[in-house]
Coordinates of C-alpha atoms and ligand atoms in Angstrom, one line a residue:
X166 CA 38.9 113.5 13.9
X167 CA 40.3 110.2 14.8
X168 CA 43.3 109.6 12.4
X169 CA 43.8 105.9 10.9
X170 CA 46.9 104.0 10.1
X171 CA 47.8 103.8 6.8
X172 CA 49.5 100.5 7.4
X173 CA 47.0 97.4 8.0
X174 CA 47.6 95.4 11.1
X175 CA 44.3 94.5 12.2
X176 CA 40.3 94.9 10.4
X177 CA 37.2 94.4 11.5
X178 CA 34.3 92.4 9.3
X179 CA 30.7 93.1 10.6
X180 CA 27.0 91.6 8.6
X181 CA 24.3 94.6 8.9
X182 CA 20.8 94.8 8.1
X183 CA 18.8 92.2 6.7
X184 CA 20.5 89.0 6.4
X185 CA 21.1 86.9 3.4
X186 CA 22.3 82.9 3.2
X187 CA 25.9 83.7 2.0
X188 CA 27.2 86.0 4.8
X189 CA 28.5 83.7 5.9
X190 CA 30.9 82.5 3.2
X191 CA 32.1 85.8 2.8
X192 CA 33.2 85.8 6.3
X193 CA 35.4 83.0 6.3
X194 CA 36.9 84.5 2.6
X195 CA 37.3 87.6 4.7
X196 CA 38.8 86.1 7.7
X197 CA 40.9 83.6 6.1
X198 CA 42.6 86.1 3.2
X199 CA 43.4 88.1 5.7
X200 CA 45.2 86.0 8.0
X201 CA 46.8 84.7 4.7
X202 CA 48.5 87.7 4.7
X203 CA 49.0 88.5 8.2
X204 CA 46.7 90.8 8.9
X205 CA 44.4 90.6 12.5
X206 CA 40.6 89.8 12.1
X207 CA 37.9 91.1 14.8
X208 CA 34.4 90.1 14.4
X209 CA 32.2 93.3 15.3
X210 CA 28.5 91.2 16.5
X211 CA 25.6 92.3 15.7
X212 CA 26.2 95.3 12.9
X213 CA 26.4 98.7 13.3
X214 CA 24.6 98.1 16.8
X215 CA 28.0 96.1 18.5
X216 CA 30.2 98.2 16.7
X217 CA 29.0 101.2 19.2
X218 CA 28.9 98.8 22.2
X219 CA 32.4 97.7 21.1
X220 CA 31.1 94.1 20.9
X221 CA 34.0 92.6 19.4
X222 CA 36.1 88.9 19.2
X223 CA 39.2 88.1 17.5
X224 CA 38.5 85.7 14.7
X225 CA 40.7 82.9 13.3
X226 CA 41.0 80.3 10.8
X227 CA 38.8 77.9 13.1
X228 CA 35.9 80.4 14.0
X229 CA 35.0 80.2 10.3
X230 CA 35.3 76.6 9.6
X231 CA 32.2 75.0 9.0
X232 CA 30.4 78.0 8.4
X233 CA 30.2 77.6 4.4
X234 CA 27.0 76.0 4.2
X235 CA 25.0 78.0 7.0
X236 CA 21.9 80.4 6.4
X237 CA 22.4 83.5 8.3
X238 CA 25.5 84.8 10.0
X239 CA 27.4 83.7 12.4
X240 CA 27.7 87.7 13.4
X241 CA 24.6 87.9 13.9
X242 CA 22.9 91.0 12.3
X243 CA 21.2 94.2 13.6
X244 CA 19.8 97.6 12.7
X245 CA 20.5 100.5 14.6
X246 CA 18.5 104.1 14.9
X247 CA 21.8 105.5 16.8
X248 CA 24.3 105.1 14.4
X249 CA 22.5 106.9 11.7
X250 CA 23.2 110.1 14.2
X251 CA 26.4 111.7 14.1
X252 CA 26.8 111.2 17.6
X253 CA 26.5 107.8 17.3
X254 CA 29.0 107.9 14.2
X255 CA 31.9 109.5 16.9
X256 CA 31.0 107.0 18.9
X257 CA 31.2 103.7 16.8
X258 CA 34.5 105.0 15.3
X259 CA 35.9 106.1 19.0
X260 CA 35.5 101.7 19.5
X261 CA 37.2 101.0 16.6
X262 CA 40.0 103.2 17.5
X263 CA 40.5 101.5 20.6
X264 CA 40.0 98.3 19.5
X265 CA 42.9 99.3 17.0
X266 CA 40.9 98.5 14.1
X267 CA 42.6 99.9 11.1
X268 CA 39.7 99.4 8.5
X269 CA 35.8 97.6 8.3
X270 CA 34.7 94.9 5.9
X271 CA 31.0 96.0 5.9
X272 CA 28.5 93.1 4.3
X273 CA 25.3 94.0 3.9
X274 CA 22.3 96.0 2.2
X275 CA 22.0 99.5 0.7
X276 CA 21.4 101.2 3.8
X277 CA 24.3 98.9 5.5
X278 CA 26.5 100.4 3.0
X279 CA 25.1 103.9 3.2
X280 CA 26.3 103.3 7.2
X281 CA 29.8 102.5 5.6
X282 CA 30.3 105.0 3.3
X283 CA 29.5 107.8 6.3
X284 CA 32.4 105.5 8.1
X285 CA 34.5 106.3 5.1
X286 CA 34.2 110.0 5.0
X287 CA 35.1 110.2 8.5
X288 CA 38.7 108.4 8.1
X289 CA 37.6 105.0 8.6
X290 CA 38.7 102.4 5.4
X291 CA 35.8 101.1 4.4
X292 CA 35.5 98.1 2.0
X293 CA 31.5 97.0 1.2
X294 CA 30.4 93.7 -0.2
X295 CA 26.9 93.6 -1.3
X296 CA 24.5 91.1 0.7
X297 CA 20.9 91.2 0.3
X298 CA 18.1 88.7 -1.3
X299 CA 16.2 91.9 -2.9
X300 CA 19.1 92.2 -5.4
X301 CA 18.6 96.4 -5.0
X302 CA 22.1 97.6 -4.9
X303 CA 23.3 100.0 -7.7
X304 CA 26.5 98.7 -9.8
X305 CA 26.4 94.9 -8.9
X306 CA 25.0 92.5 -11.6
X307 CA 24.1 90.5 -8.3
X308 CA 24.2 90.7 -4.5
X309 CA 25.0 87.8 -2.1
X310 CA 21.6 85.7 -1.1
X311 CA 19.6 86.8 -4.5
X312 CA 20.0 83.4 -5.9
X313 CA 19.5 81.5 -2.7
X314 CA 16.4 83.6 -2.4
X315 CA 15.6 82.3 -5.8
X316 CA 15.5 79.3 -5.8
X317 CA 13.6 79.0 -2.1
X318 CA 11.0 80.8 -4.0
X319 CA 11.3 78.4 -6.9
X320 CA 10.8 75.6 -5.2
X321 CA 7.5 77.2 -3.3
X322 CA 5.9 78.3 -6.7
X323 CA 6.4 75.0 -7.9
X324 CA 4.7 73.3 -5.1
X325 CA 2.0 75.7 -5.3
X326 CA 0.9 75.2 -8.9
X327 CA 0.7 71.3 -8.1
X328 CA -2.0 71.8 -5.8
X329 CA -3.4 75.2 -7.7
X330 CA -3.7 72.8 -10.9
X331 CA -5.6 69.9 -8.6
X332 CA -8.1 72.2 -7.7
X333 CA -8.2 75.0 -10.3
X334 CA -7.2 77.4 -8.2
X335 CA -5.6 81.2 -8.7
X336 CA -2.7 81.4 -6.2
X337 CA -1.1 85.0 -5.3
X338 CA 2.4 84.6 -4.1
X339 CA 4.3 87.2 -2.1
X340 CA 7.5 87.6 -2.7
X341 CA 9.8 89.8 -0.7
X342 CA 11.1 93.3 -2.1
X343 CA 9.8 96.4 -0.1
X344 CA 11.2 98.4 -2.5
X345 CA 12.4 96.5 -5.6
X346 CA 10.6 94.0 -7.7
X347 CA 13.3 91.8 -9.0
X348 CA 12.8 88.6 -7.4
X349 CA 9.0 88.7 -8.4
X350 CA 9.9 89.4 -12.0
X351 CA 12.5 86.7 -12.1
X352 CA 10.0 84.6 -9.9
X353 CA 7.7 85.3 -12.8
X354 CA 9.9 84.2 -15.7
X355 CA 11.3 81.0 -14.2
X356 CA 8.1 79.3 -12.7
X357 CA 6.0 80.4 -15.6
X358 CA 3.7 82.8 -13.4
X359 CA 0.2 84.5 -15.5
X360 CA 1.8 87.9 -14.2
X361 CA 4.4 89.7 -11.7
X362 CA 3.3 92.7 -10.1
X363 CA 6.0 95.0 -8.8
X364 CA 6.5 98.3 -6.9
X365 CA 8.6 100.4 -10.1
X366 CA 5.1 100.2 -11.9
X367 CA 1.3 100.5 -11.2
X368 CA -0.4 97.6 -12.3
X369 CA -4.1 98.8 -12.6
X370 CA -6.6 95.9 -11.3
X371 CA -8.4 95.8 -14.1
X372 CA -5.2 94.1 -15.9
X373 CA -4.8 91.7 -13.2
X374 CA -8.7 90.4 -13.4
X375 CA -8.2 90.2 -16.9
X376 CA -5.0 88.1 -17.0
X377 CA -6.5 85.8 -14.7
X378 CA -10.0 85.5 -16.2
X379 CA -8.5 85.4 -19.7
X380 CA -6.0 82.3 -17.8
X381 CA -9.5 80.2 -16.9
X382 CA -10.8 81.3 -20.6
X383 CA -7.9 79.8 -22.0
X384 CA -8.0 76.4 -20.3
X385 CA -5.6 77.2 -17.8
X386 CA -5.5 74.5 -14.3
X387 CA -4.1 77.4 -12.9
X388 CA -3.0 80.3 -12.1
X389 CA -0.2 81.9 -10.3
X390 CA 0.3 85.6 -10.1
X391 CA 3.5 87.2 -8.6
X392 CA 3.0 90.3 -5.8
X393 CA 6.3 91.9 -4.5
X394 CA 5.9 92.3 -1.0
X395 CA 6.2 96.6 -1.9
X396 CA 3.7 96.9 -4.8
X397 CA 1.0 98.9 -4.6
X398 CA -1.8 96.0 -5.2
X399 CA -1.7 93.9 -2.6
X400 CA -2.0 89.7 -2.5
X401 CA -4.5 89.8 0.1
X402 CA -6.7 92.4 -1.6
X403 CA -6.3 90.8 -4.8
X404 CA -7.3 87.4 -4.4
X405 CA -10.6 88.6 -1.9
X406 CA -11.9 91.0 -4.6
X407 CA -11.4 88.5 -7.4
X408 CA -13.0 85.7 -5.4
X409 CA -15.7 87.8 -5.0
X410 CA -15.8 88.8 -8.7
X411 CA -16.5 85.2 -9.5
X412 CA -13.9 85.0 -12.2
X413 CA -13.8 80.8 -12.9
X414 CA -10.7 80.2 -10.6
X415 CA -11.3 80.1 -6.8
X416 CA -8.2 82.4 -4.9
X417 CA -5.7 81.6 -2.3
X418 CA -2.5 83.6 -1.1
X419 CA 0.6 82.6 0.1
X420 CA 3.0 84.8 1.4
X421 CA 6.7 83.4 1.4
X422 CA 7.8 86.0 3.8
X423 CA 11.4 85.5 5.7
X424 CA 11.6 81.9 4.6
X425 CA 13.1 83.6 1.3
X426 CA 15.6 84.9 4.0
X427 CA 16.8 82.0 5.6
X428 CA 18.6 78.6 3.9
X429 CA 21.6 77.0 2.9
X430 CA 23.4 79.3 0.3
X431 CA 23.6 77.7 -3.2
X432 CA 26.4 76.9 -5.2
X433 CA 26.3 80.5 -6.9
X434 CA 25.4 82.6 -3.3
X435 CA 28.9 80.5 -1.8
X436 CA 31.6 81.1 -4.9
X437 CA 29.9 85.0 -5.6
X438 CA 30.6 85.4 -1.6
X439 CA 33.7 84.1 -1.6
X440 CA 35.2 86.0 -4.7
X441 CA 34.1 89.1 -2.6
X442 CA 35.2 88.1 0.4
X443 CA 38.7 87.2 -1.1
X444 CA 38.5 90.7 -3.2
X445 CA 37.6 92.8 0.0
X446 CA 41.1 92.1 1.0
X447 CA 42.9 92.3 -1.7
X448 CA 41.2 95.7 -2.7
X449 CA 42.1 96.7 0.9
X450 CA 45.9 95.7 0.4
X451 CA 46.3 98.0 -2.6
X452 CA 44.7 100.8 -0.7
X453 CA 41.6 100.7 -2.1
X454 CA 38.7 101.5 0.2
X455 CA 35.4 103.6 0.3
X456 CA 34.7 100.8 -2.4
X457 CA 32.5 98.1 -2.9
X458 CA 32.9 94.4 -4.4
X459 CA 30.9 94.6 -7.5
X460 CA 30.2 91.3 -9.9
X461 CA 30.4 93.8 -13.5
X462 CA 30.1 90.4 -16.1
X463 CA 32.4 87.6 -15.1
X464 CA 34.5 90.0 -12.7
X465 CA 34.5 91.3 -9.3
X466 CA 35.3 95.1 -9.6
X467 CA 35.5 97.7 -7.2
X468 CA 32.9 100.6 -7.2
X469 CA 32.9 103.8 -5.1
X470 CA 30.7 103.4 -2.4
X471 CA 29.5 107.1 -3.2
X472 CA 28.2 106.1 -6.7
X473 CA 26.5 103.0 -4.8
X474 CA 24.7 104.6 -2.7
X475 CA 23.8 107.9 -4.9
X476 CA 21.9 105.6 -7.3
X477 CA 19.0 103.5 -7.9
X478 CA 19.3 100.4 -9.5
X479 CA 16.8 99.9 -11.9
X480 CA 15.1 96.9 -13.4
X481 CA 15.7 95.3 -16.7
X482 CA 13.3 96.2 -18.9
X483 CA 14.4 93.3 -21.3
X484 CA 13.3 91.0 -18.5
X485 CA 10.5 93.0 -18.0
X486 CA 9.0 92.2 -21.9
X487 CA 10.0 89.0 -21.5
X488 CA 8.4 88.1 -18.2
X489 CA 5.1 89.5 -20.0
X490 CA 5.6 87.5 -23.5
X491 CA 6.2 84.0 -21.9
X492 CA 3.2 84.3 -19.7
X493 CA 0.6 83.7 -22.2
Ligands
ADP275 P1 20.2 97.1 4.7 O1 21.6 97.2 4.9 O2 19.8 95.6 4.5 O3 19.7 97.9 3.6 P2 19.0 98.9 6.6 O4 18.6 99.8 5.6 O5 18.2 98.6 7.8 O6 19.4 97.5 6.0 O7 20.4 99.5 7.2 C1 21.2 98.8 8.2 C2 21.8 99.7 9.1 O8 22.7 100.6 8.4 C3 20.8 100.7 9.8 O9 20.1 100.1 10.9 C4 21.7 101.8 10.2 O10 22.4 101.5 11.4 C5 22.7 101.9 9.1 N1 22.3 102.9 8.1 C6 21.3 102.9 7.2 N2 21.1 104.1 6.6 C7 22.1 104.9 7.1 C8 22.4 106.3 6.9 N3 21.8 107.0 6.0 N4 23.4 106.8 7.6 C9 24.1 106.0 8.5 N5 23.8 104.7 8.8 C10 22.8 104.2 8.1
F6P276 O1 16.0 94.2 2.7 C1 15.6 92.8 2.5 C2 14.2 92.6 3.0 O2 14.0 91.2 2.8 C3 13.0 93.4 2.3 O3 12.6 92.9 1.1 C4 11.9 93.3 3.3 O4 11.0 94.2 3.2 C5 12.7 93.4 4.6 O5 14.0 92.9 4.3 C6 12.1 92.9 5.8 O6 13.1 92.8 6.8 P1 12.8 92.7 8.4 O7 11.5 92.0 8.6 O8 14.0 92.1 8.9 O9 12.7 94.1 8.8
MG277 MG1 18.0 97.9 2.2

């Protein structure tokens, strides 16, 4: 095994897996604490991927200005198939050692930090910060780009029930979420949607048909039903079979797809990425690592990336009851 220095000269701060607007931001925290306290920054491109190609640039203060109000990452992203092998593990780690990279700021998704934690274990310091829109990782009250993500859908639900209402129409809207159905339950609550339909529960069809016959019953314009993208009913399906049911309101879909992805990171998505950014360093400084930034309540807390990535986040059921009560 590759040995790392216990004394911090130089990190390296990588974006992995999907992206999400606020990447950014924590960048520059990253880059910028660090150099506040003279420690070296290398950007590693394109995730896990340039990290075994040893695609890396020194970044200073100036490579992260203007950067605060950009979608994506300036990093670029990736996935990579070879660095979930072992061999591609020795690899990666044999370009950091040469690079003289003392320790990783990962930001990214569960599976980014899954990558991190395996980093960890090998003798690599590892510090994670949570960034994805599908708000799915365990022990953070939220991740970087969830809010962004919000209100992009926000603004598309509400444009869609302006035309649904002109033409009393029943819209299914697809939200993202292969595997989580947070943004379509919030989604649900905050535009005032008949029903959100997620993948942690099975919705039978005969509920949805009801909700949105009982929606026309009731004088409803319109009606706007909420599909994450990993639920078992699908928008697509819905709206053809309920068209041809004939149930008053005439269907349409829209599926919001990576727009939710992309964006200039709101107010929230920029401070929450910048606490962790800020955080990541400081953690790192007091030797803590194999940890990731975690917003518990009003602080930013560190959580072993073990207990991360051994758990499921699950969804509020308060939210849940609520989503349901408001939508009649
Ligand atoms: P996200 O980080 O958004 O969840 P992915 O699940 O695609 O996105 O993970 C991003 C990258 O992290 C993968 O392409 C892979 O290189 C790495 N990764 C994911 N799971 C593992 C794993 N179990 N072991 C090692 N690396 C992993
Ligand atoms: O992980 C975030 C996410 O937005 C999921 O909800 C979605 O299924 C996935 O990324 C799609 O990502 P891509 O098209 O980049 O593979
Ligand atoms: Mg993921």
């Amino acid at each position: 095994m590759i040995m790392f220095k216990t004394s911090l000269r130089t990190i390296g701060v990588m974006t992995s897996g999907g992206d999400a607007p606020g990447m950014n931001p924590a960048i520059r925290a990253v880059v910028r604490t660090a150099l506040a306290n003279g420690i070296r920054v290398i950007g590693i491109e394109d995730g896990y991927e340039g990290m075994l190609n040893g695609r890396f640039r020194e970044m200073g203060a100036r490579d992260v200005g203007g950067i605060l109000q950009r979608g994506g990452t300036i990093l670029r992203t990736a996935r990579s198939m070879e660095f979930k092998t072992p061999e591609g593990q020795r690899k990666a780690i044999r370009q950091l050692s040469s690079a003289g990279i003392d320790a990783v700021v990962i930001i990214g998704g569960d599976g980014s930090l899954t990558g991190g934690m395996k980093l960890q274990e090998q003798g690599v310091p590892v510090i994670g910060i949570p960034g994805s829109i599908d708000n799915d990782i365990y022990g953070t009250d939220m991740c970087v780009g969830v809010d962004t993500a919000l209100n992009t859908i926000v603004d598309a639900i509400d444009k869609l029930r302006d035309t649904a209402s002109s033409h009393n129409r029943a819209f299914f809207v697809e939200t993202m979420g292969r595997n989580c159905g947070y943004l379509a339950v919030q989604a649900g609550i905050i535009c005032g949607a008949e029903m959100a339909i997620i993948p942690e529960y099975e919705t039978p069809f005969k509920e949805v048909a009801e909700a949105v016959e009982d929606a026309y019953k009731r004088g409803k314009s319109h009606c706007i039903i909420v599909v994450a993208e990993g639920a078992k009913l699908n928008a697509n399906e819905l709206a053809a079979k309920l068209q041809e049911m004939n149930v008053g309101f005439d269907t349409r879909v829209t599926v919001l797809g990576h727009v939710q992805r992309g964006g200039k990171p709101t107010a929230f998505d920029r401070f929450l990425a910048t606490r962790f950014g800020v955080k990541a360093i400081e953690f790192l400084l007091s030797g803590q690592t194999g940890v990731m930034t975690a917003l518990t309540g009003r602080d930013i807390t560190p959580i072993p990336l073990a207990t991360v990535v051994n758990n499921r986040r699950t969804l509020s059921e308060e939210y849940i009851k609520m989503a349901r009560i408001l939508a009649r």
